[in-house]
Tab-separated table of C-alpha atoms in Angstrom:
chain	number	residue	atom	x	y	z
B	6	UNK	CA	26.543	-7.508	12.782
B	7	UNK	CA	27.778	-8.649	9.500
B	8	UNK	CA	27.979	-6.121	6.353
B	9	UNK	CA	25.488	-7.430	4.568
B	10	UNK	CA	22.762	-6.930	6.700
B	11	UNK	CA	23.472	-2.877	6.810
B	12	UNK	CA	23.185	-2.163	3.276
B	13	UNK	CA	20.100	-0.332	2.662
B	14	UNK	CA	19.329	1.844	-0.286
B	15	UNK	CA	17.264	4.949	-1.305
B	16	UNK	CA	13.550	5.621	-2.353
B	17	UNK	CA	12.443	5.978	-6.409
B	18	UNK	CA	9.534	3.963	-5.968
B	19	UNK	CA	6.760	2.388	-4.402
B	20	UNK	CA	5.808	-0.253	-7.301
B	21	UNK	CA	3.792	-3.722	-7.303
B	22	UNK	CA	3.942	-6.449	-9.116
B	23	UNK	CA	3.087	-6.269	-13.165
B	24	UNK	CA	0.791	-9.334	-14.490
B	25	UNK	CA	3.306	-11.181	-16.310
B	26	UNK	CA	5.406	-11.740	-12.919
B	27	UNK	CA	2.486	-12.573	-10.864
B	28	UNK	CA	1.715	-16.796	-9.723
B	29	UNK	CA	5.584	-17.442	-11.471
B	30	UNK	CA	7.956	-19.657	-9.298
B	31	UNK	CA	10.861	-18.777	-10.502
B	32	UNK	CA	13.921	-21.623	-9.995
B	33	UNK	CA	17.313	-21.712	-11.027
B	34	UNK	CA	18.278	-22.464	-14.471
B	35	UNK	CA	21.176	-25.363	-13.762
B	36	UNK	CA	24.015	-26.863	-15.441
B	37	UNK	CA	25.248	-30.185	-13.944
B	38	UNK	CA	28.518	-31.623	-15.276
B	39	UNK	CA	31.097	-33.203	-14.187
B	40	UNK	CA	35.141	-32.290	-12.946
B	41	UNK	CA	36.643	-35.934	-13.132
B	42	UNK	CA	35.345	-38.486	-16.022
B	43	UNK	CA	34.739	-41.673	-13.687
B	44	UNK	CA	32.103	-44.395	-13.745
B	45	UNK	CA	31.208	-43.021	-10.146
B	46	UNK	CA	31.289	-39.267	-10.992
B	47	UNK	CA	28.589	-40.374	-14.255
B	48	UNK	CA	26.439	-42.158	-11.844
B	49	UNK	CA	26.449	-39.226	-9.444
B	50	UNK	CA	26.045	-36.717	-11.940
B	51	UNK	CA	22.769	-38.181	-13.382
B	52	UNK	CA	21.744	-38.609	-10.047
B	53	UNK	CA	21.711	-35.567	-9.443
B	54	UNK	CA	19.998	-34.080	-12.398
B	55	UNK	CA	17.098	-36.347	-11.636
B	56	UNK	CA	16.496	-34.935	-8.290
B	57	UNK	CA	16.638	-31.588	-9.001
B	58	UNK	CA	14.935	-31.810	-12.202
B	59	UNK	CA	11.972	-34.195	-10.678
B	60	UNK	CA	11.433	-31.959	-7.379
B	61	UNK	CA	11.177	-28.812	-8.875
B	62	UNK	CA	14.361	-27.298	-7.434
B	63	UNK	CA	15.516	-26.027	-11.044
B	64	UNK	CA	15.257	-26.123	-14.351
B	65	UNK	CA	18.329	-28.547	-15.453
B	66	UNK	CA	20.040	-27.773	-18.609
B	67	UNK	CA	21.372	-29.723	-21.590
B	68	UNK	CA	25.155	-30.810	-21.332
B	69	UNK	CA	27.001	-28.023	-22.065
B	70	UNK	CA	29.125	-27.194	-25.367
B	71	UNK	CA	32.367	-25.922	-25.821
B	72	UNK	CA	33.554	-25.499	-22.594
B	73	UNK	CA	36.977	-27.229	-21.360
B	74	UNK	CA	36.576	-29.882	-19.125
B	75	UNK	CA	38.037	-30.426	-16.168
B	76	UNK	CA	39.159	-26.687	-15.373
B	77	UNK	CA	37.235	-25.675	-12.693
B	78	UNK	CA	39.771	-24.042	-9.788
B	79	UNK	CA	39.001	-21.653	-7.263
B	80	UNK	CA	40.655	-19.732	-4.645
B	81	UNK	CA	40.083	-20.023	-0.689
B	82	UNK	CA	37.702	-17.112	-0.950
B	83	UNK	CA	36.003	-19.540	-3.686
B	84	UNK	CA	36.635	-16.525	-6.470
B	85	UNK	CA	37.516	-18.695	-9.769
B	86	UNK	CA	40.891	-18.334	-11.560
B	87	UNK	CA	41.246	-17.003	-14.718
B	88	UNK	CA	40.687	-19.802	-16.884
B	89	UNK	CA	37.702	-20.528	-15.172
B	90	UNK	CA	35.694	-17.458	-15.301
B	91	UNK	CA	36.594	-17.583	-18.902
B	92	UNK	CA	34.432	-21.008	-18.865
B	93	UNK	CA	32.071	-19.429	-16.873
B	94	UNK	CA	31.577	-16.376	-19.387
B	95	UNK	CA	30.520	-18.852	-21.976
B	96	UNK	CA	27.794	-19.971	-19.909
B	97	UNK	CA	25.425	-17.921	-21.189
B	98	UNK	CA	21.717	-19.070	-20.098
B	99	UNK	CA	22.868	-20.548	-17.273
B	100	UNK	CA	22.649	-19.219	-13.541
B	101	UNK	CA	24.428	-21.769	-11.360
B	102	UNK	CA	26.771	-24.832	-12.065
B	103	UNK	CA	26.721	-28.050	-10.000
B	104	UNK	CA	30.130	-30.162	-10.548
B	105	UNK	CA	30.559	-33.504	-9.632
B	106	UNK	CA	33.754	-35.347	-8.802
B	107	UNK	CA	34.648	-38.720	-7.286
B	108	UNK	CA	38.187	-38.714	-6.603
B	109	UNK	CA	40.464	-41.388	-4.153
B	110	UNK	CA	36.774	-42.837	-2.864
B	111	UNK	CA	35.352	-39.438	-2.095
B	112	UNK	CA	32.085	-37.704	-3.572
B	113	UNK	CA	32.318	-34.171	-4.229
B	114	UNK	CA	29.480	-31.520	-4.997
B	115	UNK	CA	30.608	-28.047	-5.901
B	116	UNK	CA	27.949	-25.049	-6.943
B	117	UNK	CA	29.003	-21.734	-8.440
B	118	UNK	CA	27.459	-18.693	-8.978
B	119	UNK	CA	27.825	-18.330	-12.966
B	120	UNK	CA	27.026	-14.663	-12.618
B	121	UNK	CA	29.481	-13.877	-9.754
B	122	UNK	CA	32.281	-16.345	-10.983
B	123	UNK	CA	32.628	-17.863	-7.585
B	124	UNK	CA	32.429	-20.940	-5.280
B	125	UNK	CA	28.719	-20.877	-2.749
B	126	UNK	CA	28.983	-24.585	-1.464
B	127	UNK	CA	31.406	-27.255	-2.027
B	128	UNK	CA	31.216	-30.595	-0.376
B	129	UNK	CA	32.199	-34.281	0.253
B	130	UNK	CA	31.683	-37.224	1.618
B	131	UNK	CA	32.961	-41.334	0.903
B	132	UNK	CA	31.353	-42.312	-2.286
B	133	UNK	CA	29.669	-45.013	-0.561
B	134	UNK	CA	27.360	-42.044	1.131
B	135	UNK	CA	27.002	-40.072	-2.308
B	136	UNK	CA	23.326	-40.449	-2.011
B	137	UNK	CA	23.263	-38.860	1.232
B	138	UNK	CA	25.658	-35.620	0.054
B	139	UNK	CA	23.066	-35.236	-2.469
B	140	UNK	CA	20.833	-34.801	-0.542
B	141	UNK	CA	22.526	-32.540	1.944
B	142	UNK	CA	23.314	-30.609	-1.310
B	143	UNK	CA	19.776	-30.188	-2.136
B	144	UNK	CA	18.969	-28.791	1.214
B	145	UNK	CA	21.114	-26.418	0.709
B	146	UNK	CA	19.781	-25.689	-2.828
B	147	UNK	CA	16.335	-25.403	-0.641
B	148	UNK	CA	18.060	-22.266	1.119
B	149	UNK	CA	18.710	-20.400	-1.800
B	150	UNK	CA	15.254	-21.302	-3.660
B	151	UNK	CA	13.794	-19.909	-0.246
B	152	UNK	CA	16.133	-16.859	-0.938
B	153	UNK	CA	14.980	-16.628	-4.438
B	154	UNK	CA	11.582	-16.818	-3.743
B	155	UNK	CA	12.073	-13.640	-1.321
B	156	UNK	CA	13.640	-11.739	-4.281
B	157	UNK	CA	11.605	-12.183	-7.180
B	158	UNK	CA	7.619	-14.097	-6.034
B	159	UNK	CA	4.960	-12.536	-4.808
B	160	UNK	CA	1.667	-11.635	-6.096
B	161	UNK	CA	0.077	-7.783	-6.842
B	162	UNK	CA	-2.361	-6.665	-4.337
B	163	UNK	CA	-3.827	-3.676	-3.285
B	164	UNK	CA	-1.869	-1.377	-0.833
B	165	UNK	CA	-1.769	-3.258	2.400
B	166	UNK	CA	1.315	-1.487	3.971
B	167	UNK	CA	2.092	2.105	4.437
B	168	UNK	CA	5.717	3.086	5.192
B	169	UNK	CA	6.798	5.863	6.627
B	170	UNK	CA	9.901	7.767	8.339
B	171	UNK	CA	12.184	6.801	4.476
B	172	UNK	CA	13.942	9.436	3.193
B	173	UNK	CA	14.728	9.375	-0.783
B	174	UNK	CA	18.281	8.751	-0.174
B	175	UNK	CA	20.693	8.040	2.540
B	176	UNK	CA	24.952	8.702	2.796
B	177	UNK	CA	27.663	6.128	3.624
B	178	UNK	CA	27.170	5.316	7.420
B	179	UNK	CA	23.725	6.873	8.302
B	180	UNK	CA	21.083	5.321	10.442
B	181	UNK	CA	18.158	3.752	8.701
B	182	UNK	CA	15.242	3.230	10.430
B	183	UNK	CA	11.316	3.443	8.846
B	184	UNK	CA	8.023	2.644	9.734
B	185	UNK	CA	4.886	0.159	8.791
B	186	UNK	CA	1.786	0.477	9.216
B	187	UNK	CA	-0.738	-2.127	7.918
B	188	UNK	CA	-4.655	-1.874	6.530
B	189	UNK	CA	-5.519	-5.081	8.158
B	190	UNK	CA	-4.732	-7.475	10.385
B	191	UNK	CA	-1.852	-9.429	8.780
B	192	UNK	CA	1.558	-11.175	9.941
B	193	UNK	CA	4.186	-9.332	7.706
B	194	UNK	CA	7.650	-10.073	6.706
B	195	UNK	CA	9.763	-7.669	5.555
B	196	UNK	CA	12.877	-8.374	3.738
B	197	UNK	CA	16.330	-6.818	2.468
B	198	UNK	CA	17.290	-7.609	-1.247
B	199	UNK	CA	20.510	-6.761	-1.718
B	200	UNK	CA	21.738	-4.909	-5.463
B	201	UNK	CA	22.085	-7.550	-8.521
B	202	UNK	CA	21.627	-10.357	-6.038
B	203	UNK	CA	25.247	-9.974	-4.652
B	204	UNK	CA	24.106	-10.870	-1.398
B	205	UNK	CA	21.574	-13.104	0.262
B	206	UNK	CA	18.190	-11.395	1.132
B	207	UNK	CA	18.002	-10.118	4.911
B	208	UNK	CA	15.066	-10.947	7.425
B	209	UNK	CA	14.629	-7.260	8.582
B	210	UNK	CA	11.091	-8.492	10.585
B	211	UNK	CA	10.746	-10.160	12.303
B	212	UNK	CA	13.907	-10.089	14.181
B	213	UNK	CA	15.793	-11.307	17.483
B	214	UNK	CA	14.039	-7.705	19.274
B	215	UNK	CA	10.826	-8.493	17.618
B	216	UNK	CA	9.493	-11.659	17.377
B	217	UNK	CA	5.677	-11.273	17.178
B	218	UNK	CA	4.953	-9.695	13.506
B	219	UNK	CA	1.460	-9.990	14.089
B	220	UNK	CA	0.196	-6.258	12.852
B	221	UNK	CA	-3.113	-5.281	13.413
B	222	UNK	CA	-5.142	-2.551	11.250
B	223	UNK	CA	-3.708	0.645	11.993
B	224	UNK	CA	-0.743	-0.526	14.184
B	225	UNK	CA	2.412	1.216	13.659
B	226	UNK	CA	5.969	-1.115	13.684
B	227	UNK	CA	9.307	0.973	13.957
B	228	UNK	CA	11.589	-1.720	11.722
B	229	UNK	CA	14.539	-2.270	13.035
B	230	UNK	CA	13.922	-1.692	16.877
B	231	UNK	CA	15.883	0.696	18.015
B	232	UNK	CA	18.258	-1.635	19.535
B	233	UNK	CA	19.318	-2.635	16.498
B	234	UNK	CA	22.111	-0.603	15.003
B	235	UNK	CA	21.329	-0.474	11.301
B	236	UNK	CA	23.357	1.880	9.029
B	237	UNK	CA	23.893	2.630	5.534
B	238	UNK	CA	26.611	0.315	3.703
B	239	UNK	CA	29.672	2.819	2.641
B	240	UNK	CA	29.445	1.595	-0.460
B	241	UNK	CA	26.821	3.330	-3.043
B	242	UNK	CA	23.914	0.820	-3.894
B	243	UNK	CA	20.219	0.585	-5.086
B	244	UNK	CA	18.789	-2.431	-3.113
B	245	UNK	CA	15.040	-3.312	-2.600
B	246	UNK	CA	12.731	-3.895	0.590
B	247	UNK	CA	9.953	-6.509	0.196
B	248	UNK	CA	7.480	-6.485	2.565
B	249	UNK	CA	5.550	-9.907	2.561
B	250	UNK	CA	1.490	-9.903	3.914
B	251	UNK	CA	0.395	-13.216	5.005
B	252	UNK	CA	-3.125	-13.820	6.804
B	253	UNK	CA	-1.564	-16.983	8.120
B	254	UNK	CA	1.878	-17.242	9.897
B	255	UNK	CA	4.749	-19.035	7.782
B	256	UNK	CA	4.922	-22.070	9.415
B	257	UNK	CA	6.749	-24.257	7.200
B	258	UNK	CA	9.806	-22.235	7.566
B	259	UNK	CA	12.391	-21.913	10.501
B	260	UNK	CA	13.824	-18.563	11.532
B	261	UNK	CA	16.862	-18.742	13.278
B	262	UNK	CA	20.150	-16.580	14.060
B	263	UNK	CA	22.986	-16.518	15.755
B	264	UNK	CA	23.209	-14.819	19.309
B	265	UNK	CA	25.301	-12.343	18.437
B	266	UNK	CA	23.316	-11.509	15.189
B	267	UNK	CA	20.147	-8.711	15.422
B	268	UNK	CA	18.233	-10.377	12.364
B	269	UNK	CA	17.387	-13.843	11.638
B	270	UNK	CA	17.475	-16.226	8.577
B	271	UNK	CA	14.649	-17.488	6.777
B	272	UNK	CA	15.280	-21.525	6.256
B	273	UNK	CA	13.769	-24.509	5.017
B	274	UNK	CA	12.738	-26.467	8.355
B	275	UNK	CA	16.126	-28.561	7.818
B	276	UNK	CA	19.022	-28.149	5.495
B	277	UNK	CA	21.148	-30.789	6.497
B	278	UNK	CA	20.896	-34.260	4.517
B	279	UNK	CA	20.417	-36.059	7.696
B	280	UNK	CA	17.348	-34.226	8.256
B	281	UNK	CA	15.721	-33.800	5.176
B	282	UNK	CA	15.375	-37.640	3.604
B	283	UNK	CA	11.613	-37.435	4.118
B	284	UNK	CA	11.391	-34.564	2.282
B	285	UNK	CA	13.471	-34.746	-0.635
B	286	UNK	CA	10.973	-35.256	-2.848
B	287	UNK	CA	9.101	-32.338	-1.972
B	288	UNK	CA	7.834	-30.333	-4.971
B	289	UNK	CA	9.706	-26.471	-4.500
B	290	UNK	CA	6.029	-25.106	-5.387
B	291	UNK	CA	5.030	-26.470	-2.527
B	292	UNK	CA	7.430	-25.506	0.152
B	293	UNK	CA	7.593	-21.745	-1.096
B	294	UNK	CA	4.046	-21.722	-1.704
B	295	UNK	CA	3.477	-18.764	0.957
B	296	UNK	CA	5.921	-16.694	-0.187
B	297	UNK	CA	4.458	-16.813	-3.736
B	298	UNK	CA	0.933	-16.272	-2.349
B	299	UNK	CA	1.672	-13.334	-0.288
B	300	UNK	CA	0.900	-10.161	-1.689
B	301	UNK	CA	4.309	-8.014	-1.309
B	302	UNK	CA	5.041	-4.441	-1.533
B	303	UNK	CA	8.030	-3.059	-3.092
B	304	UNK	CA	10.209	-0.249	-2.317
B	305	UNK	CA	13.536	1.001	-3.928
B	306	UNK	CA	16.048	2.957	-2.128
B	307	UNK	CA	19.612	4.277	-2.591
B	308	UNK	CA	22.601	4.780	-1.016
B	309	UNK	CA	25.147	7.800	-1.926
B	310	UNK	CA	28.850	8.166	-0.690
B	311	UNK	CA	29.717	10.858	0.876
């Protein structure tokens, strides 16, 4: 099971949304430049500022201003070198970076996590197909609006879910297992956010062990099953768990995992360009629209060394 999906964290509060937060779609604010100054890598860039921009997917912002061009290098583990986090310090009101290059007849789209100063997708294709690696790129952007969306949407509601079996704080290595019970009769989804968003958000339910998340009033769900092995991360954190209640099942999105993987992924129905040319266009408000509409519940929890 990968590390990510065993950090947990410790309980300070049960809390719902406040009024200001609830019906907002939050997006991406996004800068789009370019690392090579060709005819092609122009075309390409304003390309792709219009689809993002006219779908929804972010909120694209103006050119940016004193920053060198053309220094954008990272690693192998996609951390940026020195002189690039430096540019990427500057960028103060702005949470990713798409870079465009066209370079010996190739395409390429990078995107970088500003606040992280590192490399999350990078690819290319023969600039002859550039239309179609933008628009594998913006399934991909799908993914993390759908991850997004999980983190920070939802609207207030009153309590739903009771949860049960948490302790106020767990040590390095421990096993974390709780309980949900549900008011009414609901399908429920309850998700991992990891600390400061330094991680993507974890399908905890349902999962490979428990596929039908289908609660009825006063049914009790042990999350994980117990053939999970779920433990504390060893290193100290304050993460959240979101727990999602829909009347209706969330049919517009895919769940899938690997074999050898307890919990699955929450995806758009297709992130690959090939797949997604019919809906390209389609409005971000509309293919989160459950998750924003779903009352969630919020709990905080932290994790100690030992």
């Amino acid at each position: 099971m990968m590390k990510q999906f065993w950090i947990l964290s410790s309980i300070i509060s049960l809390s719902l949304f406040s009024s200001d937060r609830i019906g907002r779609l939050p997006v991406y604010k996004i800068a789009v430049e370019m690392s090579s100054s060709t005819e092609e890598a122009i075309a390409l860039r304003d390309f792709m500022k219009e689809q993002i921009q006219s779908t929804g997917r972010g909120m694209v912002s103006l050119p940016l201003k004193g920053i060198e061009s053309g220094v954008w290098e990272f690693d192998k583990e996609g951390i940026a070198s020195i002189k690039t986090a430096e540019n990427l310090e500057k960028l103060a009101d702005v949470d990713k970076l798409v870079l465009i290059a066209t370079e010996d007849g190739q395409a390429v789209v990078s995107f970088v996590d500003v606040l992280h100063k590192k490399l999350e997708y990078r690819n290319s294709l023969p600039d002859t197909l550039s239309k179609t690696l933008v628009s594998d790129f913006l399934g991909f952007l799908d993914k993390k609006n759908i991850y997004l969306a999980l983190s920070e949407t939802g609207s207030g509601s009153n309590a739903q879910l009771k949860i049960n079996s948490l302790k106020p704080t767990y040590v390095a290595g421990e096993p974390i297992r709780f309980e949900i019970e549900s008011a009414e009769d609901n399908y429920v989804y309850v998700v991992l956010v990891p600390e400061n968003q330094k991680g993507e958000p974890v399908l905890l339910f349902p999962n490979q062990f428990q596929n039908d998340n289908f609660i009825r009033k006063g049914d009790k769900v042990t999350i994980p099953d117990k053939r999970i092995s779920f433990k504390a991360a060893a290193t100290p954190s304050k993460d959240r768990i979101r727990a999602f209640v829909s009347r209706e099942e969330w049919k517009e999105f895919q769940l899938r995992g690997k074999k050898e993987d307890s919990f699955y992924r929450l995806l758009p129905p297709a992130v690959t360009g090939t797949k997604t040319t019919a809906r390209s266009m389609m409005p971000l408000n509309t293919m989160t629209a459950s998750i924003e509409q779903s009352p969630v519940m919020e709990w905080e929890y932290q994790i100690l060394s030992r």
